[in-house]
PDB file of C-alpha atoms in Angstrom:
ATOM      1  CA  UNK S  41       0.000   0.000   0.000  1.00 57.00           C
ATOM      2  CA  UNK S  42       2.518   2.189   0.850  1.00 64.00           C
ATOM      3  CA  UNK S  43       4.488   1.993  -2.509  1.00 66.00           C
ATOM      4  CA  UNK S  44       1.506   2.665  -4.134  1.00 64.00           C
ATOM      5  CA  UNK S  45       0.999   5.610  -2.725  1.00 65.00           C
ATOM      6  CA  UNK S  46       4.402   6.706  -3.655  1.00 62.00           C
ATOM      7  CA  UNK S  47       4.074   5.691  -7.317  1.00 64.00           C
ATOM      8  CA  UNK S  48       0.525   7.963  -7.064  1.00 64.00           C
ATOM      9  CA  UNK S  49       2.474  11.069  -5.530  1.00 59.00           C
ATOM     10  CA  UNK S  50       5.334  10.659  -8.075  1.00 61.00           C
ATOM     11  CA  UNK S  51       3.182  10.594 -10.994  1.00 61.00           C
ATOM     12  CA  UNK S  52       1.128  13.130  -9.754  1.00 60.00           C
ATOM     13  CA  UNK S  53       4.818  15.181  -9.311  1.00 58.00           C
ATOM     14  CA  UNK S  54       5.738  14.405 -13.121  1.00 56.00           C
ATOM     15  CA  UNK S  55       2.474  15.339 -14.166  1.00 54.00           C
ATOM     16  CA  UNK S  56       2.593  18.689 -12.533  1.00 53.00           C
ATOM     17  CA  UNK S  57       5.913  19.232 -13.544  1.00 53.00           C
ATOM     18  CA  UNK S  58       5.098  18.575 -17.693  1.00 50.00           C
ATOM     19  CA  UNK S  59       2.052  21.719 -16.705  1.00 52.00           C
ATOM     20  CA  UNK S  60       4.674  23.639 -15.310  1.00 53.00           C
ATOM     21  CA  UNK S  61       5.642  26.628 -16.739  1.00 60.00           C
ATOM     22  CA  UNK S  62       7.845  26.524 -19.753  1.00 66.00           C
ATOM     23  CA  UNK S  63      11.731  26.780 -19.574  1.00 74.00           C
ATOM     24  CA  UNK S  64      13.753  29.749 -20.105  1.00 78.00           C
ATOM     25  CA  UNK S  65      14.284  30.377 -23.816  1.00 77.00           C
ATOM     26  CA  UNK S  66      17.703  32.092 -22.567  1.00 81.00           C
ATOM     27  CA  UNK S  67      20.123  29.244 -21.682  1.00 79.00           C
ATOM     28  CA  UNK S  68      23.630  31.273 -22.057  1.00 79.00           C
ATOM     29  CA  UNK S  69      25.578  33.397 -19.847  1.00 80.00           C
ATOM     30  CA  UNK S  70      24.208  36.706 -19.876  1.00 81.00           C
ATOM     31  CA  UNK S  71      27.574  38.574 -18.428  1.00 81.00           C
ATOM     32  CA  UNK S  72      31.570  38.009 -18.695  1.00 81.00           C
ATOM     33  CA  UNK S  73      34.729  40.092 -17.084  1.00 77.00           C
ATOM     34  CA  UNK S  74      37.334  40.724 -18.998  1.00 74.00           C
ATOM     35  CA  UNK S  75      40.226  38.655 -19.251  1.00 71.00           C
ATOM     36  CA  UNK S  76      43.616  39.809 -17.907  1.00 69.00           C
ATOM     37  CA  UNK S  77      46.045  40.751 -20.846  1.00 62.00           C
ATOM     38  CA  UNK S  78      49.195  39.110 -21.373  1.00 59.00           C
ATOM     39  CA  UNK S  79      52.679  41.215 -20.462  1.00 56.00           C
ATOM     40  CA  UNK S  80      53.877  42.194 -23.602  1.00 58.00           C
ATOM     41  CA  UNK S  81      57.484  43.621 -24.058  1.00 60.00           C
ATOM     42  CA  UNK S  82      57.068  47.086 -23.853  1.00 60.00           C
ATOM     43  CA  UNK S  83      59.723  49.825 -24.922  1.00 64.00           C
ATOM     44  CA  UNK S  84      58.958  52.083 -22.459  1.00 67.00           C
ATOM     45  CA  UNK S  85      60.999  54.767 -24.522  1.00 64.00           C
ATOM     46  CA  UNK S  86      58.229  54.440 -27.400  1.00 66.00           C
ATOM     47  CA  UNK S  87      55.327  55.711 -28.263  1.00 67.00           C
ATOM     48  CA  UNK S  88      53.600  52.900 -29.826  1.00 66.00           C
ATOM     49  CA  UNK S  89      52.555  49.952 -27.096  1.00 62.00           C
ATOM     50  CA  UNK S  90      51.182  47.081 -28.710  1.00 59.00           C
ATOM     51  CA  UNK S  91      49.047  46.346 -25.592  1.00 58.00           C
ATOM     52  CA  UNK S  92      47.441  49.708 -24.731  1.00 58.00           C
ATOM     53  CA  UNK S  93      47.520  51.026 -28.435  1.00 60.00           C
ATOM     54  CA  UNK S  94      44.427  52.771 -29.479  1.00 61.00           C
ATOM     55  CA  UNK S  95      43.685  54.023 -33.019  1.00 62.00           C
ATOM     56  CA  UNK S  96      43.170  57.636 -33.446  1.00 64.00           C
ATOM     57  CA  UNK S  97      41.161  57.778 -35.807  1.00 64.00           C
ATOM     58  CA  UNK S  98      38.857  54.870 -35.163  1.00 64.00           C
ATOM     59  CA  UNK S  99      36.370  53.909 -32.744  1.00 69.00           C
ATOM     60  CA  UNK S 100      36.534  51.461 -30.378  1.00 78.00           C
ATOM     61  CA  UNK S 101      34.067  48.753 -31.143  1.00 83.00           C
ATOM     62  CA  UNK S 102      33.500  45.890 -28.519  1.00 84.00           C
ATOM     63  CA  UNK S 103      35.123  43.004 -29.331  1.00 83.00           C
ATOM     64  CA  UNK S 104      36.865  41.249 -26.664  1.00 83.00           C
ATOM     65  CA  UNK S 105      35.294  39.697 -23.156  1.00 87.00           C
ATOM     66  CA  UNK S 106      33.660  41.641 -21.164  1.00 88.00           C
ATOM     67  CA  UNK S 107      33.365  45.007 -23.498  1.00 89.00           C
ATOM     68  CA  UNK S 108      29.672  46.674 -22.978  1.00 91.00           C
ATOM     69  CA  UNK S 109      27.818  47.492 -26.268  1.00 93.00           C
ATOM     70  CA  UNK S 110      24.028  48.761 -26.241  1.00 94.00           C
ATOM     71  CA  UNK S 111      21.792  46.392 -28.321  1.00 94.00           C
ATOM     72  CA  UNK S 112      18.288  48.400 -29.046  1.00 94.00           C
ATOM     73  CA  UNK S 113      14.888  45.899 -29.213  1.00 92.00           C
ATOM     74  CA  UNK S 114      13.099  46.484 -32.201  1.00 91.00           C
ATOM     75  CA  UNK S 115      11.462  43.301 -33.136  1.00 89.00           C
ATOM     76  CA  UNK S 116       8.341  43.595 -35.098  1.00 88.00           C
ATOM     77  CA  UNK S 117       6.642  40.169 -36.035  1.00 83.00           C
ATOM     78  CA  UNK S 118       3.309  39.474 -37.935  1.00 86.00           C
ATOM     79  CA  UNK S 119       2.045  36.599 -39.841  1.00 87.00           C
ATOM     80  CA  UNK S 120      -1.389  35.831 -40.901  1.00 87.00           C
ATOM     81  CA  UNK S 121      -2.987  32.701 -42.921  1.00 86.00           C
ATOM     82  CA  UNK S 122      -6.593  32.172 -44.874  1.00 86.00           C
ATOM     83  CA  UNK S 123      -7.966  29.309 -45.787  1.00 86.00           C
ATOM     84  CA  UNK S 124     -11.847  29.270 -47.605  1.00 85.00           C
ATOM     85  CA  UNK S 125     -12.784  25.501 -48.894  1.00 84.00           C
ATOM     86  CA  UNK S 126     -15.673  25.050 -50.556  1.00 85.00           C
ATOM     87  CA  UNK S 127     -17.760  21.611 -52.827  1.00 84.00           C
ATOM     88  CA  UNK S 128     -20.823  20.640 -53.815  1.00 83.00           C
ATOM     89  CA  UNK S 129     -22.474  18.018 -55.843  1.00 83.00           C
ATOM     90  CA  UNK S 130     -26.224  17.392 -56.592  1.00 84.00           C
ATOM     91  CA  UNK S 131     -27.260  13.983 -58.224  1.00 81.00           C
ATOM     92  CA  UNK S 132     -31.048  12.725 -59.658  1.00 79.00           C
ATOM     93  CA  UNK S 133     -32.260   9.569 -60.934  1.00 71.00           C
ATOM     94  CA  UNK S 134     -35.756   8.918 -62.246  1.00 70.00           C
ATOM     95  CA  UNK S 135     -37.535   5.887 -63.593  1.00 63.00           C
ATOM     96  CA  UNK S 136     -40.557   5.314 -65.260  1.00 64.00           C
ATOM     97  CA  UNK S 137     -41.799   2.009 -67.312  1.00 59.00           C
ATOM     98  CA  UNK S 138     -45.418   0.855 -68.795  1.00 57.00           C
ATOM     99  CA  UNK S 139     -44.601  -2.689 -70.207  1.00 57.00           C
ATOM    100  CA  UNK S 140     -43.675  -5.537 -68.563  1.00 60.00           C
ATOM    101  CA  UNK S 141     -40.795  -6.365 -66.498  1.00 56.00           C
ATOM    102  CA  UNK S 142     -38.840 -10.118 -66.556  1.00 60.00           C
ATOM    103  CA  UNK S 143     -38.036 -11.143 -63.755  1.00 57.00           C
ATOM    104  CA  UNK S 144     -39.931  -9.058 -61.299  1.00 60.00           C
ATOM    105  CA  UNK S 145     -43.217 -10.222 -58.866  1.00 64.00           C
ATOM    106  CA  UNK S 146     -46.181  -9.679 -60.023  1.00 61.00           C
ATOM    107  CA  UNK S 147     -47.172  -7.332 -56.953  1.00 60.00           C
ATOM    108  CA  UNK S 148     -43.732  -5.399 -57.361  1.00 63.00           C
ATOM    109  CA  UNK S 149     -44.630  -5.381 -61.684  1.00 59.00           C
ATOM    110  CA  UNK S 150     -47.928  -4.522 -61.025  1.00 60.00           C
ATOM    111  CA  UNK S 151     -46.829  -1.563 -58.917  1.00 59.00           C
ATOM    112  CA  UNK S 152     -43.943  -0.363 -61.662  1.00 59.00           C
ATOM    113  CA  UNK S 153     -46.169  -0.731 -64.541  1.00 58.00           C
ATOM    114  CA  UNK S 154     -49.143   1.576 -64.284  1.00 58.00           C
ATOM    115  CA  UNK S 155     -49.524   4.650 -66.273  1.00 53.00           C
ATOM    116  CA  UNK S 156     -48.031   6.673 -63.591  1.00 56.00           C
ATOM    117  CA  UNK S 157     -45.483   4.769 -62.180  1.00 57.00           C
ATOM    118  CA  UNK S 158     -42.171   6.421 -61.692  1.00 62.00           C
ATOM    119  CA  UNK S 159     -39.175   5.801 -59.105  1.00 62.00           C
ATOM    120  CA  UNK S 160     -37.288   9.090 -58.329  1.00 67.00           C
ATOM    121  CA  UNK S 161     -34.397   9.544 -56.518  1.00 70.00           C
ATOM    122  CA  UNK S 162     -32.011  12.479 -55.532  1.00 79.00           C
ATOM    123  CA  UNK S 163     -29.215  13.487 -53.733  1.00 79.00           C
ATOM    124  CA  UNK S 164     -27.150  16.561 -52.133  1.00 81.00           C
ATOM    125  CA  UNK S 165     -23.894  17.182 -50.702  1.00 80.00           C
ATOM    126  CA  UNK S 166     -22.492  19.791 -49.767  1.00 83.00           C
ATOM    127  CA  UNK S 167     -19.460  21.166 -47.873  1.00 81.00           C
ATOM    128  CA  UNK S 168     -17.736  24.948 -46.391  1.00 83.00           C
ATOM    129  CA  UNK S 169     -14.945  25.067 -44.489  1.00 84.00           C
ATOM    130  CA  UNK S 170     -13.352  28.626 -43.748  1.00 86.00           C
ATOM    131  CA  UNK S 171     -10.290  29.130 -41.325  1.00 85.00           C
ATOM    132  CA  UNK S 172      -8.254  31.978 -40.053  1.00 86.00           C
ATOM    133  CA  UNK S 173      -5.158  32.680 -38.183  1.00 85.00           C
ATOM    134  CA  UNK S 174      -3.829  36.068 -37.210  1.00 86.00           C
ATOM    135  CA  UNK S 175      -0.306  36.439 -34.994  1.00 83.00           C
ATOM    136  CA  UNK S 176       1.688  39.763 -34.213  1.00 86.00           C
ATOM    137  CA  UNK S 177       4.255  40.453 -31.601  1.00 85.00           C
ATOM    138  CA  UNK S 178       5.973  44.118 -31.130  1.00 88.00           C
ATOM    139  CA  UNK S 179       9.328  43.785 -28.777  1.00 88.00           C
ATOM    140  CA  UNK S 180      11.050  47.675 -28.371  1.00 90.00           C
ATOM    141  CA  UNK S 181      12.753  48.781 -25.789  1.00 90.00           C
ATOM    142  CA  UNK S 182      17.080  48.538 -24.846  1.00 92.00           C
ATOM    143  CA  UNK S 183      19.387  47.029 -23.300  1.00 93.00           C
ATOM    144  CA  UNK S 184      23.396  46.738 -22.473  1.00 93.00           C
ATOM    145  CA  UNK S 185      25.206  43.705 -22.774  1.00 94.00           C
ATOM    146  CA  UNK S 186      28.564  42.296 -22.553  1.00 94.00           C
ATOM    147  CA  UNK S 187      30.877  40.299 -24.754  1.00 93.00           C
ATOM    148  CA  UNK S 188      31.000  36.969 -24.004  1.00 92.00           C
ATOM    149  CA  UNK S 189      33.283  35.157 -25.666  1.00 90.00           C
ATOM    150  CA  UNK S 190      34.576  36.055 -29.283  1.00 89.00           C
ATOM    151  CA  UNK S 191      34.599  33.819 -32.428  1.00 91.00           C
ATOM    152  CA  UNK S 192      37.487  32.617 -34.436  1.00 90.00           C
ATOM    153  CA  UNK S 193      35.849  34.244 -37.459  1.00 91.00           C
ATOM    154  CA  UNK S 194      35.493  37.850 -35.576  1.00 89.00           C
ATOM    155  CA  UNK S 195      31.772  37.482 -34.377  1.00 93.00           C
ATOM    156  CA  UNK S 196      31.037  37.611 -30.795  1.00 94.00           C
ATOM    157  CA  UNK S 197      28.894  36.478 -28.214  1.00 94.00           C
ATOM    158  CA  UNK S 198      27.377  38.641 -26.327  1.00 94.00           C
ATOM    159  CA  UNK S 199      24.680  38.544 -23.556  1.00 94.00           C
ATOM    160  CA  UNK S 200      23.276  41.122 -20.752  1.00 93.00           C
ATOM    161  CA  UNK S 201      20.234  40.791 -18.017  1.00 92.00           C
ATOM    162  CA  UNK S 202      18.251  43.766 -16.599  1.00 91.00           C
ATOM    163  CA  UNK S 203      16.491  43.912 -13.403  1.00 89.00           C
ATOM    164  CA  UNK S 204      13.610  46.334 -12.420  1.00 88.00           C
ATOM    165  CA  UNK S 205      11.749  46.699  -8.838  1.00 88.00           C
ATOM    166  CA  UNK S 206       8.751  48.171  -8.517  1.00 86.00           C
ATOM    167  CA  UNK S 207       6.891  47.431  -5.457  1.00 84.00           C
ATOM    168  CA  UNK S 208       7.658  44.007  -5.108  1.00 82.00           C
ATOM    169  CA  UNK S 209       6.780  43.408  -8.477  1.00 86.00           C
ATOM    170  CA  UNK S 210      10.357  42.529 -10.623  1.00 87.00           C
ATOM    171  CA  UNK S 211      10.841  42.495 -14.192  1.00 89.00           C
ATOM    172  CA  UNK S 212      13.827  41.004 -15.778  1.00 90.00           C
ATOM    173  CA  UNK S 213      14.852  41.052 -19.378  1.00 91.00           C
ATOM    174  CA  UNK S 214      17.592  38.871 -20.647  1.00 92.00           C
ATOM    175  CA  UNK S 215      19.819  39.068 -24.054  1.00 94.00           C
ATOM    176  CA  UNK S 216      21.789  36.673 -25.631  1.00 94.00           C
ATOM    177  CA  UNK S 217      23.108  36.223 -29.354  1.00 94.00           C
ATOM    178  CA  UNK S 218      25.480  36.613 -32.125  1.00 95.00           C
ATOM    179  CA  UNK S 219      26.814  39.487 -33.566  1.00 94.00           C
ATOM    180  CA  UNK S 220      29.327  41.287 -36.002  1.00 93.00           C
ATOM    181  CA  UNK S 221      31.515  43.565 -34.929  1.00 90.00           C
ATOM    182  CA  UNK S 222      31.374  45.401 -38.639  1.00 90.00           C
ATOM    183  CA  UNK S 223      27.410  45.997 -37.331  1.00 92.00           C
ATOM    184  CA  UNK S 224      28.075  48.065 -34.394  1.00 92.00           C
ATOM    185  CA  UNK S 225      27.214  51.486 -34.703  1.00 90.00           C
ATOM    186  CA  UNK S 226      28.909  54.994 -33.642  1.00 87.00           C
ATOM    187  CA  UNK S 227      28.625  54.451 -29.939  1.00 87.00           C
ATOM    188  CA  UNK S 228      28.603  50.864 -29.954  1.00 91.00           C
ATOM    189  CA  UNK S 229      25.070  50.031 -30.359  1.00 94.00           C
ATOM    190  CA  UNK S 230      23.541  47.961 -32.514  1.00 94.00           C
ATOM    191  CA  UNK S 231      19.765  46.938 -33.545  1.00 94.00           C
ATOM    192  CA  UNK S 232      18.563  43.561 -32.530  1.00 93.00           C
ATOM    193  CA  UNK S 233      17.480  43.018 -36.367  1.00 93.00           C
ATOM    194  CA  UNK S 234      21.246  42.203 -37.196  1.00 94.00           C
ATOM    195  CA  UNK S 235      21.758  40.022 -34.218  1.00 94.00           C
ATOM    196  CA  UNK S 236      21.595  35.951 -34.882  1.00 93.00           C
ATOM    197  CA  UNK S 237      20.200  33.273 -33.319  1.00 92.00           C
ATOM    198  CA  UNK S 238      19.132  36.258 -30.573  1.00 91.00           C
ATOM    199  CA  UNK S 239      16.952  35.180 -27.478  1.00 91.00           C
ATOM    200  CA  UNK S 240      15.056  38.048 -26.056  1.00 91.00           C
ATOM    201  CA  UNK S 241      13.017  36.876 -22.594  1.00 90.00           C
ATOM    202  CA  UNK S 242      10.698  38.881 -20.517  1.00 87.00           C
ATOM    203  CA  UNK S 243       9.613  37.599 -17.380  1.00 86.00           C
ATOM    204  CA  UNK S 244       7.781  38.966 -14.281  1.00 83.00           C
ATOM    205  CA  UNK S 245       7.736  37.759 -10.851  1.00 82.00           C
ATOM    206  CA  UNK S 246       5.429  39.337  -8.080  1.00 77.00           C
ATOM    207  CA  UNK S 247       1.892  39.817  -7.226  1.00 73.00           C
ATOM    208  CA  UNK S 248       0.786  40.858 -11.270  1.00 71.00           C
ATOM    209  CA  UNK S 249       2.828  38.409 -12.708  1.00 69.00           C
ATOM    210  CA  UNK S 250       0.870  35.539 -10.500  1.00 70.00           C
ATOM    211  CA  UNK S 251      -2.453  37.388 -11.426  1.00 71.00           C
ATOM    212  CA  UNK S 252      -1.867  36.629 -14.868  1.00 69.00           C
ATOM    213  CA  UNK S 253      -0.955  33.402 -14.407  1.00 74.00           C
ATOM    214  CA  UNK S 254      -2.891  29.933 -15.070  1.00 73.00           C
ATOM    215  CA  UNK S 255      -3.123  28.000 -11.712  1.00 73.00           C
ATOM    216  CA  UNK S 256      -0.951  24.965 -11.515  1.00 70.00           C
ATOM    217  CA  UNK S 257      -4.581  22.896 -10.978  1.00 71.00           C
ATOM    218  CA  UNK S 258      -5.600  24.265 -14.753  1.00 73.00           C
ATOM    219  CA  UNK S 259      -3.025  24.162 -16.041  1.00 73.00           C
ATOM    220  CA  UNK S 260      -3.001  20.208 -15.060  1.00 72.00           C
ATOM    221  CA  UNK S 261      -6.540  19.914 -16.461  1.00 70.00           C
ATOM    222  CA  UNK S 262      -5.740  21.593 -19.545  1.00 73.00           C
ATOM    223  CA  UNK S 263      -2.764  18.571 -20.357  1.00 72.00           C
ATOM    224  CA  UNK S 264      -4.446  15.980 -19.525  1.00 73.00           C
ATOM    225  CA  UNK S 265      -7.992  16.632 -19.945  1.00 72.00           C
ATOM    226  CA  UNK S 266      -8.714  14.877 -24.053  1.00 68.00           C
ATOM    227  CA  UNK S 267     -11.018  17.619 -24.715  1.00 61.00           C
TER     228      UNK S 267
END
């Protein structure tokens, strides 16, 4: 008895866990340091230093771990489908006969075969089927990030996380992709647009996140329930 009621509670458990909430879309690091430089040789008699050398008449773009670039949200997203289906089909069949019929009983011959004896049949079908589907997400907004690692082809990783409070209720957006340096922008920003395989997650923990929320009852009703 008593192992069956621990096979009840931990199927119960996995169920509730499959109507749990779904995972984090953001599975990267969302923040680096930078990494300590090697010692160079340095001619302290020169002016050029291969280590701390900055060109003068280019701006620094963020490239290495654990530089800070500014990657603006503009995601825009629509799609829409139509679907209209449409048949019919309409069939008759009539018979009529005055002589006489092989084959037939008398009582079914003598029914056929009067002057106004006639069989008529007919037949309709017919079918609509119209469906719709409409789907638009707007995403704007900012946020600063920080290289992560950076690629052997140039590109970088970069990710970033933002926290807000606001009486007990906390909203946190989180940032990870892959960009090009050769994107970046005077004063290293950058439009998500030009960012790849980018994950953008909002999420909201407090008292109007659990408002908006499906309880963990329905939402075990809605998996399991076959209608």
């Amino acid at each position: 008895m008593n192992r069956l009621r621990l096979g009840l509670v931990a199927a119960l458990a996995v169920l509730l866990t499959a109507c749990a909430n779904p995972p984090s879309v953001v599975t990267g690091p969302v923040t680096a340091k930078p990494q300590p430089q090697l010692a160079g040789n340095d001619n302290p008699g020169a002016i050029y230093q291969p280590t701390s050398a900055r060109m003068l008449f280019e701006e620094r773009t963020a490239k290495y771990a654990g530089d800070i670039l500014t990657i603006t949200i503009e995601e825009t997203l629509s799609a829409s489908n139509k679907s209209d289906n449409a048949a019919n089909r309409t069939s008759s069949l009539s018979y009529k006969t005055t002589g006489d019929l092989p084959f037939v009983p008398k009582q079914i011959e003598k029914f056929l075969t009067t002057n106004d004896a006639s069989v008529g049949v007919t037949g309709a079908n017919d079918m609509k089927g119209t469906g719709a589907t409409n789907n638009s997400n707007t995403f704007k907004g900012s946020i600063t990030v920080t290289v992560i690692e950076q690629l052997a082809n140039g590109n970088v990783i970069v990710g970033g996380e933002k926290q807000i409070a606001i009486n007990n209720q906390i909203n946190t957006l989180r940032f990870t992709g892959v960009i090009n340096p050769r994107d970046i922008q005077s004063g290293n920003v950058i439009s998500s647009t030009k960012v790849a395989d980018a994950r953008i997650e909002q999420v909201g923990v407090g008292a109007m996140a659990d408002a908006t929320t499906m309880g963990w009852l329905q939402r075990f009703f809605l998996n399991v329930l076959p209608f």
